[in-house]
Coordinates of C-alpha atoms in Angstrom, one line a residue:
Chain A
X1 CA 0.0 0.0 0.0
X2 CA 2.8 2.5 1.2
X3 CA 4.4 1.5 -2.0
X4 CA 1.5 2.4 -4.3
X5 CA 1.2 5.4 -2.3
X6 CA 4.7 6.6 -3.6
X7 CA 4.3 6.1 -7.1
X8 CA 1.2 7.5 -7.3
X9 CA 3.0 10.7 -6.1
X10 CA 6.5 9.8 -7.7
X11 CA 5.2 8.9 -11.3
X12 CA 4.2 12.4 -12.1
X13 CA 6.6 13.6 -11.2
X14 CA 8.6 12.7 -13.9
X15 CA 8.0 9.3 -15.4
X16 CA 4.0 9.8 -15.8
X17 CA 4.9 13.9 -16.0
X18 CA 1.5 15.5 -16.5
X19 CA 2.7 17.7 -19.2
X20 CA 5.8 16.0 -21.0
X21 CA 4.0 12.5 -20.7
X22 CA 0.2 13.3 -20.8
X23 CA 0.5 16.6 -22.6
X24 CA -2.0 18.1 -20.0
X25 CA -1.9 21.6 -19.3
X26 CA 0.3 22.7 -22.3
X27 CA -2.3 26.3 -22.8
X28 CA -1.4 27.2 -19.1
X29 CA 2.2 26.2 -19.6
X30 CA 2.3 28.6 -22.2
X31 CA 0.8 31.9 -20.7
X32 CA 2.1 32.7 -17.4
X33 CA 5.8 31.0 -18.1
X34 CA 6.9 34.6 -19.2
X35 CA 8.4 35.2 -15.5
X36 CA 9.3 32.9 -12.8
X37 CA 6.8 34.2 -9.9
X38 CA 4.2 33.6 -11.8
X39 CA 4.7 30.2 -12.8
X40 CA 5.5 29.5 -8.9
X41 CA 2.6 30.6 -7.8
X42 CA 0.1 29.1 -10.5
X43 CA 2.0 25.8 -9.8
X44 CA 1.7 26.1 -6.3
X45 CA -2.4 26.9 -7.1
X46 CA -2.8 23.9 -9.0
X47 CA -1.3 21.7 -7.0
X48 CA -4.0 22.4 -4.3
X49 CA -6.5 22.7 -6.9
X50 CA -6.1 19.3 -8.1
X51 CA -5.5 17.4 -4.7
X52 CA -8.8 19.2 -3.0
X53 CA -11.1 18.6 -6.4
X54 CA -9.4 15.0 -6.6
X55 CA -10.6 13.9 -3.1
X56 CA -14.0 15.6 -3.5
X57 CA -14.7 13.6 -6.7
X58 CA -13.3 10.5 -5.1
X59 CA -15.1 10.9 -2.5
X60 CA -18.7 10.8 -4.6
X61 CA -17.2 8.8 -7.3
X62 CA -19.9 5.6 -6.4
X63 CA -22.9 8.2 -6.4
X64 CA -21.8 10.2 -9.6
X65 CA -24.2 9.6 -12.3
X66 CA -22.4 8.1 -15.2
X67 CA -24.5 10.9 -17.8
X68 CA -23.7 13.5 -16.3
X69 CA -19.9 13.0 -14.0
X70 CA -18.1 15.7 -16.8
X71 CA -20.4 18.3 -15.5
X72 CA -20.3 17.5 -11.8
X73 CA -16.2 17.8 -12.1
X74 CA -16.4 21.0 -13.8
X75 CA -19.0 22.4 -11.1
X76 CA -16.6 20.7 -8.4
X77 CA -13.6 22.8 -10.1
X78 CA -15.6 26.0 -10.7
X79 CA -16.8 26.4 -7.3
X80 CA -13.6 25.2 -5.3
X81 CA -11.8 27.7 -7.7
X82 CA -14.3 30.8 -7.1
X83 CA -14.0 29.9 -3.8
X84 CA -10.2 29.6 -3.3
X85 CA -10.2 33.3 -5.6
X86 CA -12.8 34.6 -3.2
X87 CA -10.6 33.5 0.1
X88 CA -7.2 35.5 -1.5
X89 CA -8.5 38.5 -2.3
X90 CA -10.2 38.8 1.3
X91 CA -7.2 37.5 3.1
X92 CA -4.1 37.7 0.6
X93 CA -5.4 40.5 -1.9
X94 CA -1.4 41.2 -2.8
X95 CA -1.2 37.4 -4.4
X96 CA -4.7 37.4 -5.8
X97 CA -3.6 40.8 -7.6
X98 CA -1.0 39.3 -8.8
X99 CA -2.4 36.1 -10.0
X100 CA -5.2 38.1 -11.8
X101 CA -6.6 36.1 -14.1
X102 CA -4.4 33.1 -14.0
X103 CA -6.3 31.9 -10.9
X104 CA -9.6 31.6 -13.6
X105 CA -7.6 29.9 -15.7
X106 CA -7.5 26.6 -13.5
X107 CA -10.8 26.1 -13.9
X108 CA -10.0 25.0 -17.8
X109 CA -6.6 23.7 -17.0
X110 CA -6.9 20.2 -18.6
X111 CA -5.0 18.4 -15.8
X112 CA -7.9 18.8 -13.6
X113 CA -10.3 17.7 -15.8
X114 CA -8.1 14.7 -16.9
X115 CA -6.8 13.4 -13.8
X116 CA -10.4 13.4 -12.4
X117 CA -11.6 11.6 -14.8
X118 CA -8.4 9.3 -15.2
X119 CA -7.7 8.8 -12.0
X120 CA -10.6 10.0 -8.7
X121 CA -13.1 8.2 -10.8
X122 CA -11.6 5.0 -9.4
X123 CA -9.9 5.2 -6.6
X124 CA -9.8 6.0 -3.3
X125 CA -9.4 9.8 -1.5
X126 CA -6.1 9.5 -0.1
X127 CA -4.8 7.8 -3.3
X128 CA -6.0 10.8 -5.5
X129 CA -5.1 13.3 -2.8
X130 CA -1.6 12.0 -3.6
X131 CA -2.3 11.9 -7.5
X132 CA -3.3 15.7 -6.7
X133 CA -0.5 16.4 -5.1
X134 CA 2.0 14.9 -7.5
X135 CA 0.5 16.0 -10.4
X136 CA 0.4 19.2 -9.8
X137 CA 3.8 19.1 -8.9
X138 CA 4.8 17.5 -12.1
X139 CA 3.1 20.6 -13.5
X140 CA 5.0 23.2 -11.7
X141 CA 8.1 21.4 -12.1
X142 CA 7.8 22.0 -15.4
X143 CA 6.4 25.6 -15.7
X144 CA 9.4 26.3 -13.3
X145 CA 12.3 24.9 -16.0
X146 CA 10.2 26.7 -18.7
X147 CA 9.6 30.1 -17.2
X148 CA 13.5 29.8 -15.6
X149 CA 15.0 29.7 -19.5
X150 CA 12.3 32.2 -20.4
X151 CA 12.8 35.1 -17.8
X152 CA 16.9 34.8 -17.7
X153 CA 17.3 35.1 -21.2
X154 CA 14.3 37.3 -22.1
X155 CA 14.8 39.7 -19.5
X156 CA 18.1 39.2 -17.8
X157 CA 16.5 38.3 -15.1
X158 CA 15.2 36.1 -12.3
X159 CA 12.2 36.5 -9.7
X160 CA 12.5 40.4 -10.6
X161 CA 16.2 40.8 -9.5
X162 CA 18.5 41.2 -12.5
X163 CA 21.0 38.6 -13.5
X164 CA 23.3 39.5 -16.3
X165 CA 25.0 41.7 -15.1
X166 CA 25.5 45.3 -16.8
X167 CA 29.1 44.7 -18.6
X168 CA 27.3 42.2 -20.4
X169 CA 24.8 44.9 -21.9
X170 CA 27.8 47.4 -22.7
X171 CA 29.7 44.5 -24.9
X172 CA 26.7 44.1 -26.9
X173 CA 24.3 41.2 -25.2
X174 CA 20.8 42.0 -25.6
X175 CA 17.6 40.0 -24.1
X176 CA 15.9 38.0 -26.3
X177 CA 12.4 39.4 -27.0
X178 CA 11.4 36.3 -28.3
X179 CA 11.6 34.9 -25.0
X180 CA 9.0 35.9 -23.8
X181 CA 6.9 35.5 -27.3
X182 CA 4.2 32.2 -25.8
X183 CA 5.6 30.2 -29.0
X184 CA 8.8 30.4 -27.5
X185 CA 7.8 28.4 -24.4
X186 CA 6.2 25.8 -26.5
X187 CA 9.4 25.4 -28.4
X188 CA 11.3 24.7 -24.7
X189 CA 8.3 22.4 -24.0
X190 CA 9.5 20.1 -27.0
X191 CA 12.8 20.3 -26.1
X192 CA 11.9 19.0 -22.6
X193 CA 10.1 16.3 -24.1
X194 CA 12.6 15.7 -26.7
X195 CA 15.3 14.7 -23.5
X196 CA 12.5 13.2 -21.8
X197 CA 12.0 10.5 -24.5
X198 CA 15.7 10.6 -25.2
X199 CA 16.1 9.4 -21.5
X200 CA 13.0 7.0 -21.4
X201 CA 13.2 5.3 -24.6
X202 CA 10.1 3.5 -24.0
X203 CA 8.1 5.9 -24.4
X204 CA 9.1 6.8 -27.8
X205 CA 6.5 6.5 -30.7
X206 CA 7.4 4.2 -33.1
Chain B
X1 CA -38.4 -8.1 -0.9
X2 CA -39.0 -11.8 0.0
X3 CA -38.0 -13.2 -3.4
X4 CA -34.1 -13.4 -3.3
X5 CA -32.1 -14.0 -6.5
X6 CA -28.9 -16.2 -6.7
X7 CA -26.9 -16.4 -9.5
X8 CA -24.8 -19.4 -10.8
X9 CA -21.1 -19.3 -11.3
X10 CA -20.6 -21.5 -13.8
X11 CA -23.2 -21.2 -16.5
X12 CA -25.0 -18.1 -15.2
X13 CA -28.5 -19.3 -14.8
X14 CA -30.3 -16.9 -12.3
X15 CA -33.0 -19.1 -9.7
X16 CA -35.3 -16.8 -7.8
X17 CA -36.4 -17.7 -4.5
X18 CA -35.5 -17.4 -0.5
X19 CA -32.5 -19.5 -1.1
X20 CA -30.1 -21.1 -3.5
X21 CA -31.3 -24.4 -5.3
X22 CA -29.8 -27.7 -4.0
X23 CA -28.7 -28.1 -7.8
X24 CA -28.4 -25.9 -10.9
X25 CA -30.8 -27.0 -13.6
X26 CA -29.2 -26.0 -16.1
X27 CA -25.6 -27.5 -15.4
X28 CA -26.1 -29.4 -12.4
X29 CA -23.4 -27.8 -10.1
X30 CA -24.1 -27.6 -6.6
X31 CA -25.8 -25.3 -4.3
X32 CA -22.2 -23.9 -3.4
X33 CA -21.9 -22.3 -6.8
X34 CA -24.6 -20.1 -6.6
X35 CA -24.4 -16.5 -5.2
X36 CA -27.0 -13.9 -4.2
X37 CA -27.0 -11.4 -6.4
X38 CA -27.3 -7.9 -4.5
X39 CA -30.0 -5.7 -5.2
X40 CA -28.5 -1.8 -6.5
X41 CA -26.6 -0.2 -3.5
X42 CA -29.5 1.3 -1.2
X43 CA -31.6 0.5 -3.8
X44 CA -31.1 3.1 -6.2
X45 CA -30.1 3.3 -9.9
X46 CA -27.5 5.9 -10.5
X47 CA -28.0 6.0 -14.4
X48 CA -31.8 6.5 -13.9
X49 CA -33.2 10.0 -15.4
X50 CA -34.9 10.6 -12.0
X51 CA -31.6 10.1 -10.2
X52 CA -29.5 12.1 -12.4
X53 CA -32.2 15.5 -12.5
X54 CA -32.3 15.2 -8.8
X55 CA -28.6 15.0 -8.4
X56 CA -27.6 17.7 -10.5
X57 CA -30.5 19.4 -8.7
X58 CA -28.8 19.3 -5.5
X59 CA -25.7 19.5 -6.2
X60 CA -26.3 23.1 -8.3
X61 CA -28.2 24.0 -4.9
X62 CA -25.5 22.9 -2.5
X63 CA -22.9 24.6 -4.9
X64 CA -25.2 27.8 -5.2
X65 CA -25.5 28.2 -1.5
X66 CA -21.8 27.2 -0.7
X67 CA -20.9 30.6 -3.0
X68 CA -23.3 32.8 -1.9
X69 CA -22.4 32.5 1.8
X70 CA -18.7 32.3 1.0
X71 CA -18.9 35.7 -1.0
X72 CA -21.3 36.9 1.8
X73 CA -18.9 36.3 4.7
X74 CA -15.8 37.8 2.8
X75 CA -17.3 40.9 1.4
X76 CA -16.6 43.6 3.8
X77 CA -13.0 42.2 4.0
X78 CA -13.1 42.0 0.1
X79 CA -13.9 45.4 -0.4
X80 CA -11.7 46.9 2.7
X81 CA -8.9 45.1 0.4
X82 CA -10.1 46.9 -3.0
X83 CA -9.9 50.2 -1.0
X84 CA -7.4 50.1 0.4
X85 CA -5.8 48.8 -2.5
X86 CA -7.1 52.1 -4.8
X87 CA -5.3 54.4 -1.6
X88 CA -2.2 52.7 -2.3
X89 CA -2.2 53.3 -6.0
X90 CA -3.3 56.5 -5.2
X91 CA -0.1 57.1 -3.0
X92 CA 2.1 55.7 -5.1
X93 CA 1.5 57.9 -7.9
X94 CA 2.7 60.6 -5.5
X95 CA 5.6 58.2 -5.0
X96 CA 4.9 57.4 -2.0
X97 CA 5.4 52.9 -2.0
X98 CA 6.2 50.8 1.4
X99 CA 3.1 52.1 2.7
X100 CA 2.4 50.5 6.2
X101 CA -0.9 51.7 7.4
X102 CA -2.3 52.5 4.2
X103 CA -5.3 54.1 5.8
X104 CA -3.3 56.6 7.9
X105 CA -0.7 57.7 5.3
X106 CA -3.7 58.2 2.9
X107 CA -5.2 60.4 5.4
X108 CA -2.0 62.2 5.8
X109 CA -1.1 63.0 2.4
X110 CA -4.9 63.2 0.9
X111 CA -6.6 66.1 1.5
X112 CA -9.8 65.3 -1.1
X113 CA -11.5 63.9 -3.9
X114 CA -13.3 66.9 -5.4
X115 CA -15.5 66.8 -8.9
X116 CA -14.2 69.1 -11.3
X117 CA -16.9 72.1 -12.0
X118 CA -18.0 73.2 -15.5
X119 CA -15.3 76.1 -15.3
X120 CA -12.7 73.4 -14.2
X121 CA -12.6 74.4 -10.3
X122 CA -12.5 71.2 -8.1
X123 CA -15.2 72.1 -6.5
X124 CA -17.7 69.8 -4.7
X125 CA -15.9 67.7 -2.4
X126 CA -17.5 63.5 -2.4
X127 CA -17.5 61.2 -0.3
X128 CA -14.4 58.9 -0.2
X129 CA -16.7 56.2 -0.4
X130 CA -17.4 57.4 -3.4
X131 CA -14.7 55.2 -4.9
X132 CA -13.9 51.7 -4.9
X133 CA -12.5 49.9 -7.9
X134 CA -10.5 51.8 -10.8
X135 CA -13.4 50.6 -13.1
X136 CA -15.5 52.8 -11.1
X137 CA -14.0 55.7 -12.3
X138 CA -15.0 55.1 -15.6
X139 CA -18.3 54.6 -15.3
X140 CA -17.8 58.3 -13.2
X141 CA -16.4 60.0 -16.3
X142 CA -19.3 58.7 -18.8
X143 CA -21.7 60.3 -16.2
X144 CA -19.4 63.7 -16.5
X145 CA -18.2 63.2 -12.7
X146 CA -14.5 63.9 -13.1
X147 CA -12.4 63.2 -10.0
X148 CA -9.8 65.4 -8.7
X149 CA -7.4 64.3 -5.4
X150 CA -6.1 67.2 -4.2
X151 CA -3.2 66.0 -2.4
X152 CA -0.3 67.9 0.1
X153 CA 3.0 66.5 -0.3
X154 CA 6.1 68.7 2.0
X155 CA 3.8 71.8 2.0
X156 CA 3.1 71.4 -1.8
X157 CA -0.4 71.1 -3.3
X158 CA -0.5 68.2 -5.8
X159 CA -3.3 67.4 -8.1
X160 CA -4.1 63.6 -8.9
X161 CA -6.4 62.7 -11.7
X162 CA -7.6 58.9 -12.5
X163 CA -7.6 57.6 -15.7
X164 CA -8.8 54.2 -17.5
X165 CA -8.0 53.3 -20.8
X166 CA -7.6 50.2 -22.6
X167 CA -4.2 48.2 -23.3
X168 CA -3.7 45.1 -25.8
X169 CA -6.0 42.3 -23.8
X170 CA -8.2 44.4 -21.5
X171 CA -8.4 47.0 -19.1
X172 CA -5.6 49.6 -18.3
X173 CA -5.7 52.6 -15.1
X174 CA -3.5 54.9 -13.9
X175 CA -3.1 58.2 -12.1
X176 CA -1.3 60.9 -12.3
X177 CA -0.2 63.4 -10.4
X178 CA 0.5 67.2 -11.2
X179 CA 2.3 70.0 -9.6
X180 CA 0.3 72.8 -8.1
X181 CA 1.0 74.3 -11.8
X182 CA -1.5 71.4 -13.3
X183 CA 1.5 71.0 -15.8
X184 CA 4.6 69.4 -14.9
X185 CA 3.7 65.5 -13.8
X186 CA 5.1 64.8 -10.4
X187 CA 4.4 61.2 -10.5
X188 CA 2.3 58.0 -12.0
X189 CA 0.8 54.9 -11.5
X190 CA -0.5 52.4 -14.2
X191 CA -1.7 49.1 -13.6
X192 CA -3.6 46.5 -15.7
X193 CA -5.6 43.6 -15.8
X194 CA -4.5 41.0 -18.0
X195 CA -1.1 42.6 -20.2
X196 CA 1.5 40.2 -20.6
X197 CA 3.8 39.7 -18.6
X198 CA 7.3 40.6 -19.6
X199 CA 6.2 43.1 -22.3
X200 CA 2.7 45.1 -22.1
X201 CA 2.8 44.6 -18.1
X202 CA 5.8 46.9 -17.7
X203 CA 3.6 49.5 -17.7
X204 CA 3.2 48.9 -13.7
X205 CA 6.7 49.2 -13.1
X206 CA 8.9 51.6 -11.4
X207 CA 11.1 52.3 -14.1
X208 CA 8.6 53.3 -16.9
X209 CA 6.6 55.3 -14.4
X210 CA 9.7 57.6 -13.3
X211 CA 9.9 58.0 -17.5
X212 CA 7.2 60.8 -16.7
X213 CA 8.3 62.6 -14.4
X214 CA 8.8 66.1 -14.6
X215 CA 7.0 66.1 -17.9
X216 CA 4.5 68.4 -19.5
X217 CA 1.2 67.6 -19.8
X218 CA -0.6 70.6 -22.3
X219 CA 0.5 72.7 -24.8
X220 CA -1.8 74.9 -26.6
X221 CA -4.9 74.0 -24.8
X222 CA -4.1 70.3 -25.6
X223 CA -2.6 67.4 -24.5
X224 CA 0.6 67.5 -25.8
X225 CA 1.9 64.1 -23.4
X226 CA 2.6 61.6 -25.9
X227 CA 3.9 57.9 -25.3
X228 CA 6.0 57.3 -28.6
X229 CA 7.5 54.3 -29.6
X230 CA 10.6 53.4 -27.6
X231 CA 13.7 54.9 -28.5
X232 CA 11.4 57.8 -30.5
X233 CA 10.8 60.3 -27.8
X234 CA 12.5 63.0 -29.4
X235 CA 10.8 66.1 -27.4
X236 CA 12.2 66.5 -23.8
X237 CA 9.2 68.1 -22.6
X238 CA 6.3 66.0 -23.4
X239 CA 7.3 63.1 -25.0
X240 CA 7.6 59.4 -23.5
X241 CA 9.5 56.2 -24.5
X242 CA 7.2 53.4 -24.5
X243 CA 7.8 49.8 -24.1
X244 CA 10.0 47.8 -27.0
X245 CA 7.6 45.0 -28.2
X246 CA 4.7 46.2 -26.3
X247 CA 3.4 49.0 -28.7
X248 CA -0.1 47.8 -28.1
X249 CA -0.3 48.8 -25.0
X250 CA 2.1 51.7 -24.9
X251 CA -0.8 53.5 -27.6
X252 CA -2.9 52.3 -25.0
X253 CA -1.2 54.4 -22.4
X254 CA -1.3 57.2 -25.0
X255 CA -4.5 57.1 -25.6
X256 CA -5.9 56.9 -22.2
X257 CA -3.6 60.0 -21.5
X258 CA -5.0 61.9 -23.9
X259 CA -8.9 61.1 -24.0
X260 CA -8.9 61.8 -20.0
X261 CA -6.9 64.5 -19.9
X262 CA -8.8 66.0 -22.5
X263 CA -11.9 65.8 -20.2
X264 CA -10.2 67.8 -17.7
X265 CA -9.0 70.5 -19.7
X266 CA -11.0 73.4 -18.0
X267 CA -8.8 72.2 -14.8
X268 CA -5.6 71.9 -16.8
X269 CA -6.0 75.3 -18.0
X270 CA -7.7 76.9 -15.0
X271 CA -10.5 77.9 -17.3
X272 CA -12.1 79.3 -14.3
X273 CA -9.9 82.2 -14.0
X274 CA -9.6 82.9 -18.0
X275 CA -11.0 86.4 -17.9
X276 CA -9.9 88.0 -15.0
X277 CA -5.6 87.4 -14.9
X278 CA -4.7 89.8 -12.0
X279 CA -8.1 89.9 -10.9
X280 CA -7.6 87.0 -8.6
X281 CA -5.7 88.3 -5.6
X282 CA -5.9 86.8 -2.3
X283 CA -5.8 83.4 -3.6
X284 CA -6.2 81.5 -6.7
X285 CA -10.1 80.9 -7.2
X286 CA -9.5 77.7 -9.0
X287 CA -8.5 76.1 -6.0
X288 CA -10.2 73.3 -4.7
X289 CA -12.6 74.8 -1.9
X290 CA -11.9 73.3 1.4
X291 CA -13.4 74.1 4.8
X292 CA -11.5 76.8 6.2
X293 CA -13.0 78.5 2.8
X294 CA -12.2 82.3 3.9
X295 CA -14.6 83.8 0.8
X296 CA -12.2 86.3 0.0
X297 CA -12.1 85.5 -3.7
X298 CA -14.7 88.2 -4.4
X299 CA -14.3 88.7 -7.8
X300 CA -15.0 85.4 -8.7
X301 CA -18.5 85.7 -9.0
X302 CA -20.8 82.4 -9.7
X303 CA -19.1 79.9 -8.0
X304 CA -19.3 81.9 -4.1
X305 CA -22.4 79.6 -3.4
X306 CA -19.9 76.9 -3.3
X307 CA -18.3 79.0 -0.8
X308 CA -21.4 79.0 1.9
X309 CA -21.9 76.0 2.4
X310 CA -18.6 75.3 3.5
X311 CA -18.6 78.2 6.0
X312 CA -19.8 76.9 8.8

């Protein structure tokens, strides 16, 4: 049991990555990967997202009727995610500000939808509290990697504090605007993948 | 339910009755193959159309009710937050940031918000509560109230007018703050809702606010402040860099700038005191009209009823 536990929090991480494996979440992964804070913080959301909606679907999986179980997720998402907006701007309006509309945007994140229907569908709370959990950090992981590349070489920086340092401008160096362009961080999503499946050969598509 | 059913495991003939038949008749295996077969948990069909309308039903309910007293019990919090949140814009177009008590320094540097008169004299003092969200201010402009924050920063009168505008994806505000000569900017603040990040959401930091400072805003009755393109500001006195990549939302900046400021031109130009230049001694009758309003501007006749009521 302990041991199923694990990989059901483990596998996302990287094996079973949400977004490199399942390619789940790639809109998301695209929009707020611009800057590092951002991505932290919607990661961080998601992850708490997915594990609460997870055990709530669990939790009525066996009185879910079979018609209609798509729209009781989404109303599950919608309202824990009005709800979770409604509780930041009353008690942490700084990081709702800040999130702005990215905290709507987990409602149509397609991790949620998928890993509730893959996963809480079947099995038991704490097992998809864990799924949640590692999910969502399988997510972030990979915003993080993404939006790292994206900010230090679009805008010399990193979590707002400059990096390259100012000789570097003077002989020449300029920030890549394309950086921060949202094809550019699909691009570094298929280069994860690309060493992803060049590590786990397996998974390659014949 | 007296009638049972059992079930047998090897062919899958079904026997009704109180208990499981000695033999199957079908394949003859023994009474130990059958099973009962369990009516429907508690009896009820979850793919039924009565079950599923019910559920969804109660579930809307429950969800409905859930939000409702969730946004009930946060509101006054909620809209403390928005407040207080608008104050601190508000002060940090004055440059003041690292507010602590944002309702105290607000209070301290604040003196107002006044509506601008026909002739452009902040005149009739509203309610704070007047304000709450930047969107708000729009809606005040369309119904011709135009806002002015008279503000006292070391001694010094400063002016603070709100704008909205539009950027590249949605919504864009911003103040900004005049010397007591309603022409040189002494500080900004623009914010957005949804610009991205990186590129049109610069517009909320530091750096491209400062860009304004000590700026003109009007030149020949018009607003001469113009956001070019970066690298293109060519006119030290009223021309802006905007933001590489982001021209979308730089003209947005621009064009907020000008289509408010235009509103408030009368103020701009202290249209209340065209006419009599010299006439005006003992205090500049286009100032905002505060309580310890003295009524000595007598030659500024038609706006004294303003005057009386304040002279309590």
């Amino acid at each position: 049991m302990a041991n199923k536990n694990n990989e059901a929090l483990k596998q996302p991480l990287w094996l079973n990555n949400p977004v490199v494996v399942q390619i789940l979440g790639i809109c998301s992964a695209l929009a707020v990967t611009a800057k590092l804070e951002p991505a932290i913080v919607m990661g961080l959301s998601v992850t708490i997202i997915v594990a609460m909606s997870n055990v709530i679907i669990s939790l009525l999986r066996n009185t879910i009727p079979n018609r209609i179980r798509i729209i009781v997720q989404l109303v599950v998402v919608a309202a824990l995610v009005t709800i979770v907006s409604e509780i930041l701007k009353a008690f942490a309006y700084d990081v709702s500000v800040q999130l702005s509309v990215y905290i709507g945007l987990i409602i149509t994140n397609c991790i949620l939808m998928g890993r509730l229907e893959a996963f809480a569908m079947q099995n038991k709370p704490w097992d998809s509290f864990l799924d949640g959990i590692g999910n969502g950090l399988g997510y972030a992981l990979i915003l993080v990697i993404v939006a790292f590349v994206r900010e230090l070489l679009g805008s010399g920086e990193l979590m707002g504090f400059k990096i390259i340092p100012d000789w570097c401008y003077a002989h020449g160096y300029m920030n890549n605007g394309l950086m921060l362009m949202p094809p550019m961080a699909l691009i570094l999503v298929g280069c994860i993948i690309w060493y992803h499946r060049a590590k786990n050969p397996d998974l390659q598509e014949k | 339910m007296a009638t049972k059913e059992f079930k047998c495991k090897v062919c899958g003939y079904v026997h009704k009755g109180d208990k499981a038949p000695d033999s199957c008749p079908v394949c003859q295996a023994p009474a130990s193959e059958f099973e009962e077969i369990k009516p429907a948990k508690k009896g009820l069909n979850t793919n039924s159309n009565a079950y599923t309308i019910i559920y969804a039903a109660v579930m809307v309910i429950i969800v409905a009710f859930l939000l409702v007293f969730v946004s009930q019990v946060l509101k006054d919090r909620q809209d403390a937050n928005v407040k207080n949140d608008t104050r601190k814009q508000i002060l940090s177009a004055l440059n003041i940031t690292d507010v602590q008590d944002v309702a105290a320094t607000y209070a301290e540097y604040i003196k107002g918000d006044f509506l601008m008169a026909e002739n452009g004299k902040p005149s009739e003092q509203v309610d704070e509560a007047d304000f709450k969200t930047s969107d708000k201010y729009k809606q005040e402009l369309a119904a011709g109230r135009r806002h002015i924050f008279v503000a006292e920063v070391n001694g010094e009168r400063k002016f603070i007018i709100p704008m909205n505008g539009l950027g590249l994806w949605g919504p864009i505000w911003g103040y900004i703050a005049l010397n007591e000569d309603r022409n040189t900017i002494y500080g900004t603040y623009f914010s957005h809702s949804g610009e991205t990040p990186g590129l049109g959401g610069e517009i909320a930091t530091q750096y491209f606010q400062d860009r304004f400072i000590g700026k003109n805003v009007v030149k020949d009755e018009t607003v001469a402040l113009t956001v070019t393109k970066f690298g293109k500001a060519a006119d030290e006195q009223f021309e802006v860099d905007g933001i590489t990549a982001a021209t979308m939302t730089s003209n947005g900046v621009n064009a907020m700038i000008k289509t408010v400021l235009a509103e408030y031109m009368p103020f701009l130009t202290k249209a209340c005191c065209k006419g009599h230049e010299g006439g005006c001694e003992g205090g500049d009758c286009c100032e905002a009209e505060q309580t310890e309003c003295d009524g000595d501007h007598a030659e500024c006749d038609g706006d004294h009823a303003n005057c009386d009521k304040h002279n309590k």
